[in-house]
Amino acid sequence: MSFDRSVKIAPSILSADFANFGAEIRAIEAQGADWVHVDVMDGHFVPNLTFGPPAVKAFRRHVTTVMDVHLMIAPVDPTIDAYAEAGADILTAHVEAGPHIHRTLQAIRGAGMKAGVALNPGTPAEAVAHLLDLADLVCVMTVNPGFGGQKFIDMTAKVRTLRAMIGDRPVHIEIDGGVDPQTAPLVVRAGADVLVAGSAVFKGGSVDAPQVYGDNIRAIRAAAAA
Ligand code: DX5
Ligand code: ZN
C-alpha cells in the first residue's frame, strides 16, 4: 500500500446483504471501490453488533484492494493479533475506546498493520495531536458510530484543523458517516482523502444489479472532484 492523497471511495459493507458478503465485496470492487470498509461493532462501545475476527478473515478471501477495518469496540488491545491474523490491512481504533490509545496504535503497527485512529463527533481534533507519528489514518466520524444511514454531521472545521496538524506526514484523513454526492465535496475541500460510504453506495443496487453500485460510486467521485 503506497501513500497518496487522491480521493479514495471505501464502501462500507455494513450496508451490504449480510447473507452474501463474498459476492457483495466482489461486486463493489468490480464497480470501482478503492478500499473495502469493514465495520466491527461490539454492542458495548456502540449500541449495535456486527461481526468479529472469523468473519473478517472470511471477507479477506474476497478483498483484492485494501481491507480497512474500523473497530467500534472496547477494549481493543486483546483483539489486535486476531485482526492481524484475519488479514486487516488497516486497523482503526477509537480514541474514546480506552485510556491507552498510544499503546494501542503501537501494538497495531507492531502486529504488521497500518494504524488508524477514529474520532467521534464530540471529540476535538487535538485528541490526536500527540499521535500523528504513530498513525497512518485519522478517521473523522460524521455520525455517531453504530448505524448506517444516519444524517451527516458537519465536521469540516475539524477536518481543516487536522489537515493543518498533519502537514507533510503520510497520514490519510478518512470521513465516515453520511457521505453522499452532496456532502463529499465539503469534506474533500477541507482536506479529506478517504470517503467511507455505506447507504450511498449500496442504495438501489444488489449483486444482481451491481452497475447501480458503480453509478453510485461514480456519483460520489464526480461530486468530490467538482
Ligand atoms: C457507522 C459506520 C459507518 C457506516 C457509514 O457507525 O462506522 O462506516 O457504515 O454508513 P453511511 O454511509 O450509511 O452513513
Ligand atoms: Zn466505519
mmCIF file of N, CA and C and ligand atoms in Angstrom, residues 10-15 37-41 46 70 72 94 139 141-152 175-180 196-201, ligand 1:
data_model
loop_
_atom_site.group_PDB
_atom_site.id
_atom_site.type_symbol
_atom_site.label_atom_id
_atom_site.label_comp_id
_atom_site.label_asym_id
_atom_site.label_seq_id
_atom_site.Cartn_x
_atom_site.Cartn_y
_atom_site.Cartn_z
ATOM 1 N N ALA A 10 -14.415 4.193 -0.174
ATOM 2 C CA ALA A 10 -14.372 2.965 0.625
ATOM 3 C C ALA A 10 -15.802 2.568 1.021
ATOM 4 N N PRO A 11 -16.485 1.780 0.196
ATOM 5 C CA PRO A 11 -17.832 1.360 0.568
ATOM 6 C C PRO A 11 -17.823 0.559 1.878
ATOM 7 N N SER A 12 -18.797 0.862 2.728
ATOM 8 C CA SER A 12 -18.935 0.126 3.987
ATOM 9 C C SER A 12 -19.891 -1.034 3.789
ATOM 10 N N ILE A 13 -19.397 -2.248 4.051
ATOM 11 C CA ILE A 13 -20.250 -3.425 3.862
ATOM 12 C C ILE A 13 -21.299 -3.573 4.963
ATOM 13 N N LEU A 14 -21.345 -2.580 5.874
ATOM 14 C CA LEU A 14 -22.460 -2.522 6.826
ATOM 15 C C LEU A 14 -23.785 -2.391 6.076
ATOM 16 N N SER A 15 -23.749 -1.826 4.866
ATOM 17 C CA SER A 15 -24.977 -1.655 4.080
ATOM 18 C C SER A 15 -25.173 -2.774 3.056
ATOM 19 N N HIS A 37 -14.443 -1.098 3.376
ATOM 20 C CA HIS A 37 -14.524 -0.661 4.777
ATOM 21 C C HIS A 37 -15.392 -1.647 5.563
ATOM 22 N N VAL A 38 -14.816 -2.162 6.642
ATOM 23 C CA VAL A 38 -15.443 -3.237 7.422
ATOM 24 C C VAL A 38 -15.716 -2.718 8.833
ATOM 25 N N ASP A 39 -16.980 -2.595 9.205
ATOM 26 C CA ASP A 39 -17.376 -2.006 10.485
ATOM 27 C C ASP A 39 -17.604 -3.082 11.547
ATOM 28 N N VAL A 40 -16.695 -3.134 12.505
ATOM 29 C CA VAL A 40 -16.792 -4.111 13.597
ATOM 30 C C VAL A 40 -17.413 -3.436 14.814
ATOM 31 N N MET A 41 -18.544 -3.939 15.265
ATOM 32 C CA MET A 41 -19.267 -3.332 16.402
ATOM 33 C C MET A 41 -19.537 -4.405 17.453
ATOM 34 N N VAL A 46 -20.533 0.606 21.039
ATOM 35 C CA VAL A 46 -21.658 1.159 20.255
ATOM 36 C C VAL A 46 -22.870 0.240 20.435
ATOM 37 N N HIS A 70 -12.601 -1.017 10.727
ATOM 38 C CA HIS A 70 -12.944 0.042 11.691
ATOM 39 C C HIS A 70 -13.520 -0.618 12.939
ATOM 40 N N MET A 72 -15.257 -0.576 16.314
ATOM 41 C CA MET A 72 -16.086 0.183 17.253
ATOM 42 C C MET A 72 -16.337 -0.747 18.425
ATOM 43 N N HIS A 94 -10.888 3.588 18.084
ATOM 44 C CA HIS A 94 -11.387 4.891 18.535
ATOM 45 C C HIS A 94 -10.548 5.422 19.689
ATOM 46 N N CYS A 139 -9.594 8.859 11.230
ATOM 47 C CA CYS A 139 -10.973 8.716 10.776
ATOM 48 C C CYS A 139 -11.843 9.716 11.534
ATOM 49 N N MET A 141 -15.380 10.819 12.334
ATOM 50 C CA MET A 141 -16.777 10.358 12.273
ATOM 51 C C MET A 141 -17.685 11.559 12.043
ATOM 52 N N THR A 142 -18.536 11.419 11.020
ATOM 53 C CA THR A 142 -19.506 12.473 10.729
ATOM 54 C C THR A 142 -20.929 11.987 11.040
ATOM 55 N N VAL A 143 -20.991 10.917 11.826
ATOM 56 C CA VAL A 143 -22.207 10.485 12.524
ATOM 57 C C VAL A 143 -21.729 9.911 13.853
ATOM 58 N N ASN A 144 -22.640 9.722 14.792
ATOM 59 C CA ASN A 144 -22.283 8.967 15.988
ATOM 60 C C ASN A 144 -22.278 7.495 15.604
ATOM 61 N N PRO A 145 -21.144 6.791 15.862
ATOM 62 C CA PRO A 145 -20.983 5.455 15.306
ATOM 63 C C PRO A 145 -22.015 4.464 15.856
ATOM 64 N N GLY A 146 -22.337 3.486 15.027
ATOM 65 C CA GLY A 146 -23.253 2.435 15.450
ATOM 66 C C GLY A 146 -24.190 1.973 14.351
ATOM 67 N N PHE A 147 -24.538 2.892 13.465
ATOM 68 C CA PHE A 147 -25.530 2.536 12.451
ATOM 69 C C PHE A 147 -25.210 3.212 11.125
ATOM 70 N N GLY A 148 -25.584 2.545 10.034
ATOM 71 C CA GLY A 148 -25.509 3.161 8.718
ATOM 72 C C GLY A 148 -26.731 4.046 8.511
ATOM 73 N N GLY A 149 -26.693 4.852 7.472
ATOM 74 C CA GLY A 149 -27.872 5.609 7.058
ATOM 75 C C GLY A 149 -28.237 6.794 7.930
ATOM 76 N N GLN A 150 -27.317 7.287 8.758
ATOM 77 C CA GLN A 150 -27.628 8.447 9.602
ATOM 78 C C GLN A 150 -27.287 9.744 8.855
ATOM 79 N N LYS A 151 -27.805 10.830 9.414
ATOM 80 C CA LYS A 151 -27.610 12.134 8.807
ATOM 81 C C LYS A 151 -26.191 12.645 9.078
ATOM 82 N N PHE A 152 -25.558 13.197 8.055
ATOM 83 C CA PHE A 152 -24.211 13.772 8.114
ATOM 84 C C PHE A 152 -24.146 14.915 9.138
ATOM 85 N N ILE A 175 -13.290 10.067 6.143
ATOM 86 C CA ILE A 175 -14.583 10.561 6.631
ATOM 87 C C ILE A 175 -15.555 9.397 6.653
ATOM 88 N N ASP A 176 -16.252 9.233 7.767
ATOM 89 C CA ASP A 176 -17.141 8.075 7.922
ATOM 90 C C ASP A 176 -18.490 8.514 8.476
ATOM 91 N N GLY A 177 -19.526 8.377 7.645
ATOM 92 C CA GLY A 177 -20.894 8.641 8.080
ATOM 93 C C GLY A 177 -21.588 9.680 7.237
ATOM 94 N N GLY A 178 -22.674 9.282 6.584
ATOM 95 C CA GLY A 178 -23.487 10.235 5.832
ATOM 96 C C GLY A 178 -22.807 10.833 4.611
ATOM 97 N N VAL A 179 -21.783 10.153 4.087
ATOM 98 C CA VAL A 179 -21.119 10.667 2.879
ATOM 99 C C VAL A 179 -21.967 10.313 1.652
ATOM 100 N N ASP A 180 -22.252 11.302 0.836
ATOM 101 C CA ASP A 180 -23.013 11.120 -0.405
ATOM 102 C C ASP A 180 -22.562 12.219 -1.372
ATOM 103 N N VAL A 196 -15.653 7.024 3.247
ATOM 104 C CA VAL A 196 -16.427 5.816 3.520
ATOM 105 C C VAL A 196 -17.873 6.125 3.138
ATOM 106 N N ALA A 197 -18.521 5.194 2.483
ATOM 107 C CA ALA A 197 -19.941 5.397 2.175
ATOM 108 C C ALA A 197 -20.646 4.049 2.181
ATOM 109 N N GLY A 198 -21.670 3.952 3.004
ATOM 110 C CA GLY A 198 -22.455 2.719 3.094
ATOM 111 C C GLY A 198 -23.723 2.839 2.281
ATOM 112 N N SER A 199 -24.710 3.521 2.848
ATOM 113 C CA SER A 199 -26.006 3.593 2.164
ATOM 114 C C SER A 199 -25.912 4.257 0.791
ATOM 115 N N ALA A 200 -25.055 5.272 0.651
ATOM 116 C CA ALA A 200 -24.980 5.980 -0.633
ATOM 117 C C ALA A 200 -24.392 5.110 -1.747
ATOM 118 N N VAL A 201 -23.621 4.073 -1.394
ATOM 119 C CA VAL A 201 -23.096 3.158 -2.420
ATOM 120 C C VAL A 201 -24.084 2.020 -2.702
HETATM 121 C C1 DX5 B 1 -21.091 3.982 11.285
HETATM 122 C C2 DX5 B 1 -20.083 3.216 10.464
HETATM 123 C C3 DX5 B 1 -20.049 3.669 9.055
HETATM 124 C C4 DX5 B 1 -21.350 3.469 8.326
HETATM 125 C C5 DX5 B 1 -21.481 4.501 7.278
HETATM 126 O O1 DX5 B 1 -21.011 3.592 12.599
HETATM 127 O O2 DX5 B 1 -18.793 3.363 11.014
HETATM 128 O O3 DX5 B 1 -18.978 3.090 8.354
HETATM 129 O O4 DX5 B 1 -21.487 2.220 7.746
HETATM 130 O O5 DX5 B 1 -22.754 4.350 6.709
HETATM 131 P P1 DX5 B 1 -23.453 5.518 5.928
HETATM 132 O O6 DX5 B 1 -22.592 5.832 4.767
HETATM 133 O O7 DX5 B 1 -24.752 4.889 5.518
HETATM 134 O O8 DX5 B 1 -23.615 6.654 6.870
#
